[in-house]
mmCIF file of C-alpha atoms in Angstrom:
data_model
loop_
_atom_site.group_PDB
_atom_site.id
_atom_site.type_symbol
_atom_site.label_atom_id
_atom_site.label_comp_id
_atom_site.label_asym_id
_atom_site.label_seq_id
_atom_site.Cartn_x
_atom_site.Cartn_y
_atom_site.Cartn_z
ATOM 1 C CA MET A 1372 -4.472 36.464 29.163
ATOM 2 C CA ASP A 1373 -4.611 32.709 30.845
ATOM 3 C CA ARG A 1374 -1.926 30.811 29.583
ATOM 4 C CA ILE A 1375 -3.758 27.483 29.389
ATOM 5 C CA ASP A 1376 -6.262 29.084 27.234
ATOM 6 C CA ALA A 1377 -3.364 30.346 24.810
ATOM 7 C CA MET A 1378 -1.984 26.983 24.652
ATOM 8 C CA LYS A 1379 -5.737 25.899 23.640
ATOM 9 C CA VAL A 1380 -5.633 28.305 20.559
ATOM 10 C CA PHE A 1381 -1.741 27.193 20.041
ATOM 11 C CA VAL A 1382 -2.759 23.740 19.722
ATOM 12 C CA ALA A 1383 -5.865 24.387 17.826
ATOM 13 C CA ALA A 1384 -4.052 26.415 14.971
ATOM 14 C CA LEU A 1385 -1.728 23.317 14.200
ATOM 15 C CA ASP A 1386 -4.648 21.137 14.280
ATOM 16 C CA GLU A 1387 -6.291 23.258 11.618
ATOM 17 C CA GLY A 1388 -3.402 24.588 10.051
ATOM 18 C CA SER A 1389 -4.390 28.266 9.952
ATOM 19 C CA LEU A 1390 -5.151 31.137 12.387
ATOM 20 C CA ALA A 1391 -8.284 31.562 10.481
ATOM 21 C CA GLY A 1392 -9.011 27.742 11.123
ATOM 22 C CA ALA A 1393 -8.563 28.007 14.456
ATOM 23 C CA SER A 1394 -10.800 30.801 14.452
ATOM 24 C CA ARG A 1395 -13.412 29.051 13.092
ATOM 25 C CA ARG A 1396 -13.339 25.887 15.213
ATOM 26 C CA LEU A 1397 -12.697 28.330 18.534
ATOM 27 C CA LYS A 1398 -15.580 30.779 17.546
ATOM 28 C CA ARG A 1399 -13.028 33.613 18.362
ATOM 29 C CA SER A 1400 -12.008 36.488 15.979
ATOM 30 C CA PRO A 1401 -8.904 36.018 14.265
ATOM 31 C CA THR A 1402 -7.253 39.151 16.403
ATOM 32 C CA ALA A 1403 -8.100 37.369 19.340
ATOM 33 C CA VAL A 1404 -6.276 34.426 17.984
ATOM 34 C CA SER A 1405 -3.403 36.141 17.271
ATOM 35 C CA ARG A 1406 -3.271 38.065 20.567
ATOM 36 C CA ALA A 1407 -3.320 34.595 22.193
ATOM 37 C CA LEU A 1408 -0.624 33.134 20.018
ATOM 38 C CA ALA A 1409 1.708 36.333 20.324
ATOM 39 C CA PHE A 1410 0.908 36.226 24.400
ATOM 40 C CA LEU A 1411 2.302 32.688 24.282
ATOM 41 C CA GLU A 1412 5.466 33.659 22.546
ATOM 42 C CA ALA A 1413 6.194 36.915 24.387
ATOM 43 C CA HIS A 1414 6.009 34.478 27.531
ATOM 44 C CA VAL A 1415 8.071 31.682 26.501
ATOM 45 C CA GLY A 1416 10.348 34.194 25.091
ATOM 46 C CA VAL A 1417 10.997 32.338 21.567
ATOM 47 C CA GLU A 1418 9.396 32.243 18.186
ATOM 48 C CA LEU A 1419 6.877 29.224 17.833
ATOM 49 C CA LEU A 1420 5.385 29.646 14.460
ATOM 50 C CA HIS A 1421 6.443 31.212 10.993
ATOM 51 C CA ARG A 1422 3.128 32.715 9.752
ATOM 52 C CA THR A 1423 2.462 33.148 6.253
ATOM 53 C CA THR A 1424 -0.997 33.989 4.468
ATOM 54 C CA ARG A 1425 -1.967 30.335 4.208
ATOM 55 C CA SER A 1426 0.198 27.980 6.284
ATOM 56 C CA LEU A 1427 1.879 27.889 9.524
ATOM 57 C CA LYS A 1428 4.928 26.157 9.722
ATOM 58 C CA LEU A 1429 6.681 25.145 13.952
ATOM 59 C CA SER A 1430 9.944 26.240 14.295
ATOM 60 C CA GLU A 1431 12.272 24.207 16.123
ATOM 61 C CA ALA A 1432 11.584 25.207 19.705
ATOM 62 C CA GLY A 1433 7.749 25.107 18.778
ATOM 63 C CA GLU A 1434 7.800 21.667 17.618
ATOM 64 C CA ARG A 1435 9.262 21.139 21.368
ATOM 65 C CA TYR A 1436 6.631 23.424 22.891
ATOM 66 C CA ALA A 1437 3.786 21.999 20.985
ATOM 67 C CA ALA A 1438 4.551 18.708 22.532
ATOM 68 C CA ALA A 1439 4.491 19.590 25.795
ATOM 69 C CA CYS A 1440 1.211 21.772 25.329
ATOM 70 C CA ARG A 1441 -0.515 18.503 24.469
ATOM 71 C CA ARG A 1442 0.444 16.789 27.276
ATOM 72 C CA VAL A 1443 -0.641 19.623 29.546
ATOM 73 C CA LEU A 1444 -3.844 19.790 27.949
ATOM 74 C CA VAL A 1445 -4.682 16.119 27.800
ATOM 75 C CA ASP A 1446 -3.363 15.672 31.820
ATOM 76 C CA LEU A 1447 -6.172 18.840 32.301
ATOM 77 C CA GLU A 1448 -8.708 17.018 30.170
ATOM 78 C CA GLU A 1449 -8.098 13.730 32.081
ATOM 79 C CA ALA A 1450 -8.111 15.682 35.543
ATOM 80 C CA ASP A 1451 -11.292 17.251 35.099
ATOM 81 C CA MET A 1452 -12.734 13.789 34.121
ATOM 82 C CA LEU A 1453 -11.830 12.128 36.978
ATOM 83 C CA ALA A 1454 -12.924 14.902 39.113
ATOM 84 C CA ALA A 1455 -16.379 14.465 37.253
ATOM 85 C CA GLY A 1456 -16.343 10.592 37.500
ATOM 86 C CA GLU A 1457 -19.345 8.427 36.608
ATOM 87 C CA ARG A 1458 -21.748 12.133 36.356
ATOM 88 C CA SER A 1459 -19.339 12.899 33.343
ATOM 89 C CA ALA A 1460 -20.976 11.772 29.936
ATOM 90 C CA PRO A 1461 -18.776 11.493 26.730
ATOM 91 C CA ARG A 1462 -18.173 15.094 25.390
ATOM 92 C CA GLY A 1463 -15.943 16.709 23.225
ATOM 93 C CA MET A 1464 -13.347 16.378 20.788
ATOM 94 C CA LEU A 1465 -12.318 12.964 20.033
ATOM 95 C CA THR A 1466 -8.834 12.490 17.700
ATOM 96 C CA ILE A 1467 -8.553 9.377 15.965
ATOM 97 C CA SER A 1468 -5.829 8.167 13.416
ATOM 98 C CA ALA A 1469 -6.158 5.362 11.012
ATOM 99 C CA PRO A 1470 -4.225 3.865 7.889
ATOM 100 C CA PRO A 1471 -6.407 5.718 4.973
ATOM 101 C CA ILE A 1472 -7.837 2.704 3.188
ATOM 102 C CA SER A 1473 -8.882 1.027 6.585
ATOM 103 C CA GLY A 1474 -9.747 3.898 7.943
ATOM 104 C CA GLU A 1475 -11.955 4.983 5.237
ATOM 105 C CA GLU A 1476 -13.670 1.619 4.327
ATOM 106 C CA VAL A 1477 -13.702 0.347 8.101
ATOM 107 C CA LEU A 1478 -13.318 2.544 10.654
ATOM 108 C CA GLN A 1479 -15.005 5.696 9.522
ATOM 109 C CA PRO A 1480 -18.850 4.554 9.103
ATOM 110 C CA ILE A 1481 -18.634 2.912 12.975
ATOM 111 C CA LEU A 1482 -17.235 6.130 13.690
ATOM 112 C CA GLU A 1483 -20.009 8.130 12.034
ATOM 113 C CA ASP A 1484 -22.558 5.589 13.640
ATOM 114 C CA PHE A 1485 -20.545 6.360 17.054
ATOM 115 C CA LEU A 1486 -21.460 10.060 16.543
ATOM 116 C CA ASP A 1487 -25.038 9.826 15.992
ATOM 117 C CA ALA A 1488 -25.209 7.431 19.326
ATOM 118 C CA TYR A 1489 -23.146 10.435 21.285
ATOM 119 C CA PRO A 1490 -24.418 13.566 19.897
ATOM 120 C CA ALA A 1491 -22.471 15.626 22.450
ATOM 121 C CA VAL A 1492 -19.023 14.104 20.911
ATOM 122 C CA SER A 1493 -17.391 15.507 17.711
ATOM 123 C CA ALA A 1494 -14.441 13.772 16.014
ATOM 124 C CA ARG A 1495 -11.777 14.426 14.068
ATOM 125 C CA LEU A 1496 -10.059 11.614 11.850
ATOM 126 C CA LEU A 1497 -6.621 11.932 11.019
ATOM 127 C CA LEU A 1498 -5.729 9.239 7.620
ATOM 128 C CA LEU A 1499 -2.532 8.742 7.495
ATOM 129 C CA ASP A 1500 0.156 6.070 6.286
ATOM 130 C CA ARG A 1501 2.300 6.515 8.885
ATOM 131 C CA PRO A 1502 2.352 5.667 12.928
ATOM 132 C CA VAL A 1503 1.516 8.513 14.885
ATOM 133 C CA ASN A 1504 2.734 9.776 18.068
ATOM 134 C CA LEU A 1505 -0.009 9.638 20.164
ATOM 135 C CA VAL A 1506 0.736 11.769 22.665
ATOM 136 C CA ASP A 1507 2.887 14.541 20.870
ATOM 137 C CA GLU A 1508 0.269 14.760 17.826
ATOM 138 C CA GLY A 1509 -2.699 14.968 20.579
ATOM 139 C CA VAL A 1510 -4.560 11.734 19.062
ATOM 140 C CA ASP A 1511 -6.594 9.894 21.512
ATOM 141 C CA ILE A 1512 -7.347 6.095 19.510
ATOM 142 C CA THR A 1513 -5.240 4.970 16.350
ATOM 143 C CA LEU A 1514 -5.997 1.986 14.852
ATOM 144 C CA ARG A 1515 -2.852 0.011 14.073
ATOM 145 C CA VAL A 1516 -1.963 -3.016 12.017
ATOM 146 C CA GLY A 1517 0.810 -5.293 13.294
ATOM 147 C CA GLN A 1518 3.118 -6.580 16.176
ATOM 148 C CA LEU A 1519 2.685 -4.277 19.041
ATOM 149 C CA PRO A 1520 6.454 -3.054 20.368
ATOM 150 C CA ASP A 1521 6.662 -2.863 24.416
ATOM 151 C CA SER A 1522 5.182 0.567 25.092
ATOM 152 C CA SER A 1523 2.825 2.407 28.031
ATOM 153 C CA LEU A 1524 0.206 2.495 25.033
ATOM 154 C CA ILE A 1525 -3.212 0.754 26.474
ATOM 155 C CA ALA A 1526 -4.204 -1.844 23.668
ATOM 156 C CA THR A 1527 -7.539 -3.352 22.467
ATOM 157 C CA ARG A 1528 -7.070 -6.330 20.217
ATOM 158 C CA VAL A 1529 -9.879 -5.891 17.335
ATOM 159 C CA GLY A 1530 -8.593 -7.914 14.646
ATOM 160 C CA GLU A 1531 -6.607 -10.827 13.125
ATOM 161 C CA GLY A 1532 -5.281 -12.431 9.604
ATOM 162 C CA VAL A 1533 -4.120 -9.635 8.240
ATOM 163 C CA ARG A 1534 -0.960 -10.476 5.437
ATOM 164 C CA ARG A 1535 1.585 -8.696 3.989
ATOM 165 C CA VAL A 1536 1.298 -9.891 0.024
ATOM 166 C CA VAL A 1537 3.422 -9.061 -3.117
ATOM 167 C CA VAL A 1538 0.904 -9.017 -6.015
ATOM 168 C CA ALA A 1539 1.156 -7.876 -9.559
ATOM 169 C CA SER A 1540 -1.281 -8.026 -12.523
ATOM 170 C CA PRO A 1541 -1.300 -11.061 -14.788
ATOM 171 C CA ARG A 1542 -0.181 -9.064 -17.842
ATOM 172 C CA TYR A 1543 3.068 -8.160 -15.651
ATOM 173 C CA LEU A 1544 3.510 -12.122 -14.336
ATOM 174 C CA ALA A 1545 3.343 -13.297 -18.160
ATOM 175 C CA SER A 1546 5.870 -11.288 -19.391
ATOM 176 C CA HIS A 1547 8.459 -11.466 -16.866
ATOM 177 C CA PRO A 1548 10.770 -14.371 -15.261
ATOM 178 C CA GLU A 1549 8.683 -16.805 -13.253
ATOM 179 C CA ILE A 1550 8.225 -16.053 -9.530
ATOM 180 C CA THR A 1551 8.726 -19.254 -7.320
ATOM 181 C CA ASP A 1552 11.234 -17.917 -4.519
ATOM 182 C CA PRO A 1553 11.897 -14.766 -2.977
ATOM 183 C CA ALA A 1554 15.494 -13.998 -4.475
ATOM 184 C CA ASP A 1555 13.316 -14.253 -7.606
ATOM 185 C CA LEU A 1556 12.100 -10.656 -7.363
ATOM 186 C CA ALA A 1557 15.909 -9.544 -8.018
ATOM 187 C CA ARG A 1558 15.008 -10.004 -11.580
ATOM 188 C CA HIS A 1559 11.774 -7.916 -11.194
ATOM 189 C CA GLN A 1560 10.574 -4.429 -11.686
ATOM 190 C CA ILE A 1561 9.641 -3.120 -7.996
ATOM 191 C CA VAL A 1562 6.710 -0.147 -7.065
ATOM 192 C CA ALA A 1563 7.933 0.627 -3.386
ATOM 193 C CA PHE A 1564 5.907 1.715 -0.983
ATOM 194 C CA THR A 1565 7.151 4.224 1.562
ATOM 195 C CA ASN A 1566 5.654 1.909 4.704
ATOM 196 C CA PHE A 1567 6.930 -1.105 3.542
ATOM 197 C CA GLY A 1568 10.039 -0.879 2.364
ATOM 198 C CA LEU A 1569 11.982 1.113 -0.097
ATOM 199 C CA ASP A 1570 15.161 -1.110 -1.093
ATOM 200 C CA SER A 1571 14.492 -4.417 0.425
ATOM 201 C CA TRP A 1572 11.403 -6.731 1.465
ATOM 202 C CA SER A 1573 11.995 -9.765 3.640
ATOM 203 C CA PHE A 1574 10.299 -13.251 3.710
ATOM 204 C CA THR A 1575 10.090 -16.015 6.104
ATOM 205 C CA PRO A 1576 12.966 -18.633 6.216
ATOM 206 C CA ALA A 1577 13.974 -21.021 3.798
ATOM 207 C CA ALA A 1578 13.186 -24.480 4.921
ATOM 208 C CA GLY A 1579 15.680 -25.775 7.480
ATOM 209 C CA SER A 1580 16.592 -22.577 8.146
ATOM 210 C CA THR A 1581 16.119 -19.763 11.037
ATOM 211 C CA ILE A 1582 17.324 -16.597 8.953
ATOM 212 C CA ALA A 1583 14.854 -14.698 7.238
ATOM 213 C CA ARG A 1584 15.148 -14.132 3.650
ATOM 214 C CA THR A 1585 15.644 -10.450 2.629
ATOM 215 C CA VAL A 1586 15.589 -9.150 -0.726
ATOM 216 C CA GLN A 1587 17.059 -6.235 -1.800
ATOM 217 C CA PHE A 1588 16.085 -4.033 -4.651
ATOM 218 C CA ALA A 1589 16.558 -0.807 -6.808
ATOM 219 C CA PRO A 1590 12.417 0.194 -6.959
ATOM 220 C CA ARG A 1591 11.589 0.946 -10.621
ATOM 221 C CA CYS A 1592 8.704 3.545 -8.867
ATOM 222 C CA ILE A 1593 8.330 4.714 -5.190
ATOM 223 C CA VAL A 1594 4.813 5.994 -4.281
ATOM 224 C CA ASN A 1595 3.854 7.122 -0.532
ATOM 225 C CA THR A 1596 -0.023 6.215 -0.884
ATOM 226 C CA VAL A 1597 -1.770 2.566 -0.907
ATOM 227 C CA ARG A 1598 -4.004 3.919 -3.913
ATOM 228 C CA ALA A 1599 -1.238 4.806 -6.002
ATOM 229 C CA ALA A 1600 0.540 1.536 -5.247
ATOM 230 C CA VAL A 1601 -2.115 -0.376 -6.543
ATOM 231 C CA ALA A 1602 -2.825 1.665 -9.372
ATOM 232 C CA SER A 1603 0.948 1.364 -10.848
ATOM 233 C CA ALA A 1604 0.268 -2.793 -9.594
ATOM 234 C CA VAL A 1605 -2.925 -3.022 -12.197
ATOM 235 C CA ALA A 1606 -1.369 -0.608 -14.517
ATOM 236 C CA GLY A 1607 1.215 -3.813 -15.148
ATOM 237 C CA ARG A 1608 4.406 -1.541 -13.768
ATOM 238 C CA GLY A 1609 6.026 -4.366 -11.405
ATOM 239 C CA LEU A 1610 5.278 -6.258 -7.721
ATOM 240 C CA VAL A 1611 4.012 -4.654 -4.729
ATOM 241 C CA ARG A 1612 3.745 -5.476 -1.362
ATOM 242 C CA LEU A 1613 0.732 -4.170 0.581
ATOM 243 C CA TYR A 1614 -1.856 -5.583 3.360
ATOM 244 C CA SER A 1615 -4.285 -8.475 1.825
ATOM 245 C CA TYR A 1616 -7.093 -6.044 2.728
ATOM 246 C CA HIS A 1617 -5.443 -3.076 0.358
ATOM 247 C CA VAL A 1618 -6.003 -5.578 -2.692
ATOM 248 C CA ALA A 1619 -8.684 -8.281 -1.907
ATOM 249 C CA GLU A 1620 -10.970 -6.739 -4.479
ATOM 250 C CA HIS A 1621 -8.383 -6.656 -7.019
ATOM 251 C CA VAL A 1622 -7.551 -10.263 -6.728
ATOM 252 C CA ARG A 1623 -10.732 -11.542 -6.497
ATOM 253 C CA GLU A 1624 -11.570 -9.380 -9.725
ATOM 254 C CA ARG A 1625 -8.264 -11.177 -11.313
ATOM 255 C CA ARG A 1626 -6.919 -7.528 -11.815
ATOM 256 C CA LEU A 1627 -3.887 -8.901 -9.765
ATOM 257 C CA GLU A 1628 -2.147 -11.983 -8.435
ATOM 258 C CA VAL A 1629 -0.366 -12.984 -5.444
ATOM 259 C CA VAL A 1630 3.072 -14.669 -5.754
ATOM 260 C CA LEU A 1631 4.967 -16.026 -3.064
ATOM 261 C CA ALA A 1632 2.338 -16.654 -0.676
ATOM 262 C CA ASP A 1633 4.295 -19.697 0.773
ATOM 263 C CA ALA A 1634 6.750 -17.201 1.959
ATOM 264 C CA GLU A 1635 4.954 -14.590 3.693
ATOM 265 C CA HIS A 1636 5.073 -13.538 7.653
ATOM 266 C CA PRO A 1637 2.684 -14.968 9.701
ATOM 267 C CA PRO A 1638 -0.640 -12.743 9.681
ATOM 268 C CA MET A 1639 -0.758 -9.940 12.030
ATOM 269 C CA PRO A 1640 -3.415 -8.673 14.335
ATOM 270 C CA VAL A 1641 -4.988 -5.084 14.664
ATOM 271 C CA HIS A 1642 -5.434 -3.233 17.867
ATOM 272 C CA LEU A 1643 -7.060 0.251 19.145
ATOM 273 C CA LEU A 1644 -4.070 1.853 21.071
ATOM 274 C CA SER A 1645 -4.699 4.713 23.421
ATOM 275 C CA PRO A 1646 -1.940 6.648 25.624
ATOM 276 C CA HIS A 1647 -1.729 5.374 29.109
ATOM 277 C CA GLY A 1648 -4.466 7.229 31.014
ATOM 278 C CA ARG A 1649 -6.874 8.097 28.029
ATOM 279 C CA MET A 1650 -9.292 5.298 28.707
ATOM 280 C CA SER A 1651 -10.138 7.026 31.725
ATOM 281 C CA VAL A 1652 -12.148 9.818 29.946
ATOM 282 C CA PRO A 1653 -15.666 9.068 29.055
ATOM 283 C CA LYS A 1654 -15.584 9.860 25.446
ATOM 284 C CA VAL A 1655 -12.872 7.593 24.690
ATOM 285 C CA ARG A 1656 -13.815 4.717 27.051
ATOM 286 C CA ALA A 1657 -17.326 5.182 24.952
ATOM 287 C CA PHE A 1658 -15.708 4.903 21.428
ATOM 288 C CA VAL A 1659 -13.327 1.821 22.435
ATOM 289 C CA ASP A 1660 -16.586 -0.155 23.948
ATOM 290 C CA PHE A 1661 -18.481 0.957 20.869
ATOM 291 C CA ALA A 1662 -16.181 0.563 18.191
ATOM 292 C CA ALA A 1663 -14.251 -2.866 19.593
ATOM 293 C CA PRO A 1664 -17.117 -5.457 18.373
ATOM 294 C CA ARG A 1665 -17.867 -3.702 15.312
ATOM 295 C CA LEU A 1666 -14.117 -3.890 14.093
ATOM 296 C CA ARG A 1667 -13.831 -7.275 15.474
ATOM 297 C CA SER A 1668 -16.725 -8.369 13.116
ATOM 298 C CA ALA A 1669 -15.370 -6.341 10.317
ATOM 299 C CA PHE A 1670 -11.992 -7.625 10.376
ATOM 300 C CA ALA A 1671 -12.880 -11.374 10.635
ATOM 301 C CA ARG A 1672 -14.360 -10.901 7.453
ATOM 302 C CA ILE A 1673 -11.052 -9.324 6.254
ATOM 303 C CA ALA A 1674 -9.423 -12.545 7.552
ATOM 304 C CA ALA A 1675 -11.938 -14.810 5.931
ATOM 305 C CA GLU A 1676 -11.160 -12.545 2.532
ATOM 306 C CA ALA A 1677 -7.427 -12.686 2.942
ATOM 307 C CA GLY A 1678 -7.569 -16.284 3.480
ATOM 308 C CA SER A 1679 -8.873 -17.235 0.325
ATOM 309 C CA LEU A 1680 -6.244 -14.695 -1.938
ATOM 310 C CA GLY A 1681 -3.956 -17.864 -2.417
#
C-alpha cells in the first residue's frame, strides 16, 4: 500500500472523527479505511489511534505523527500546485477556522458566495473559540482578532476597531455598587469566559502611569462559549468581557450596558492568516482575494457600531 495514500486516510479519519466519516469522505469501504490505518501503524511500529465504535482518539505518538502527516501532505499539495503553475485553477478542499460568532455571521456568508463562484472548491469551516495551530491542524486560513505575534504566518489585514468591552445588564448594575474604576470590579460578580481571562482582567494604565491595571477576581461562573457568556450577562448574573461585536445588538437594545469604556485597551485589528507557502495554492489565494474586500466592508460596519456602544 502507498504510504502517502495511507497518510491521507489517517488525516481524513481525524478530520471526520471516525472511520465511517473517513469512508464517506474518501468514498472508500470501511474495510479499505481500516486496512490503510493498520498499514500505517505497522509501518511506524506504534499504535496511532485508540479506536472505539463511535470515536477515535490519538495516542501520544499519534499526535506527533498526525502533525507530521499534515505537513507532508500540505508540502505535496504545494509542490503539485507550483508545478502546474498558472494552469492550475482553484480546486480541492479548503479548510478555514474562525471564532464562532464572526465565523457564523460574517465569514460563512462570504464563504458560501465563494463556493458558488468556484464550483471545484469544497470547504471545511471550523468555528473554534481558541487559536489554532494552522500547520499541525491542517488549516489553510484562519480569521483572527488581535495583535499578531511575530511569526512565519502570512497576514492579510481585513478589519480594525474591535473593542474588548465589559458589559452587564441594567438590572444587575442598578442593584450593585457603582463601577467607575477597574478596581471596583473586585466587589462584583464576574462571568468569566475562557478566552478573556479566568481570574483577572487588565486595563489601560491610570493617568500618569505606564503600568497596566490588573484586576484579580474569583469568578462566580465560568463558561467556554460566547453565547453562554452573553446569556449569563443578559440574565443579570454579573459582568462579562467580550468583543464589541459579540454584544453590539444587546447594547443597542438596552439589554446590556458597557462599563469602564475609558479604561479599555486600544481597538484591535482583524487578519486572515495563512501558513507560509500556502498563498501560492490557487484555492487559498483565490479565497483571500475574494474574501478580503468583503471582510473589510463587514468589519468597517462592525467598527462603526462598536464606536457607538459608549
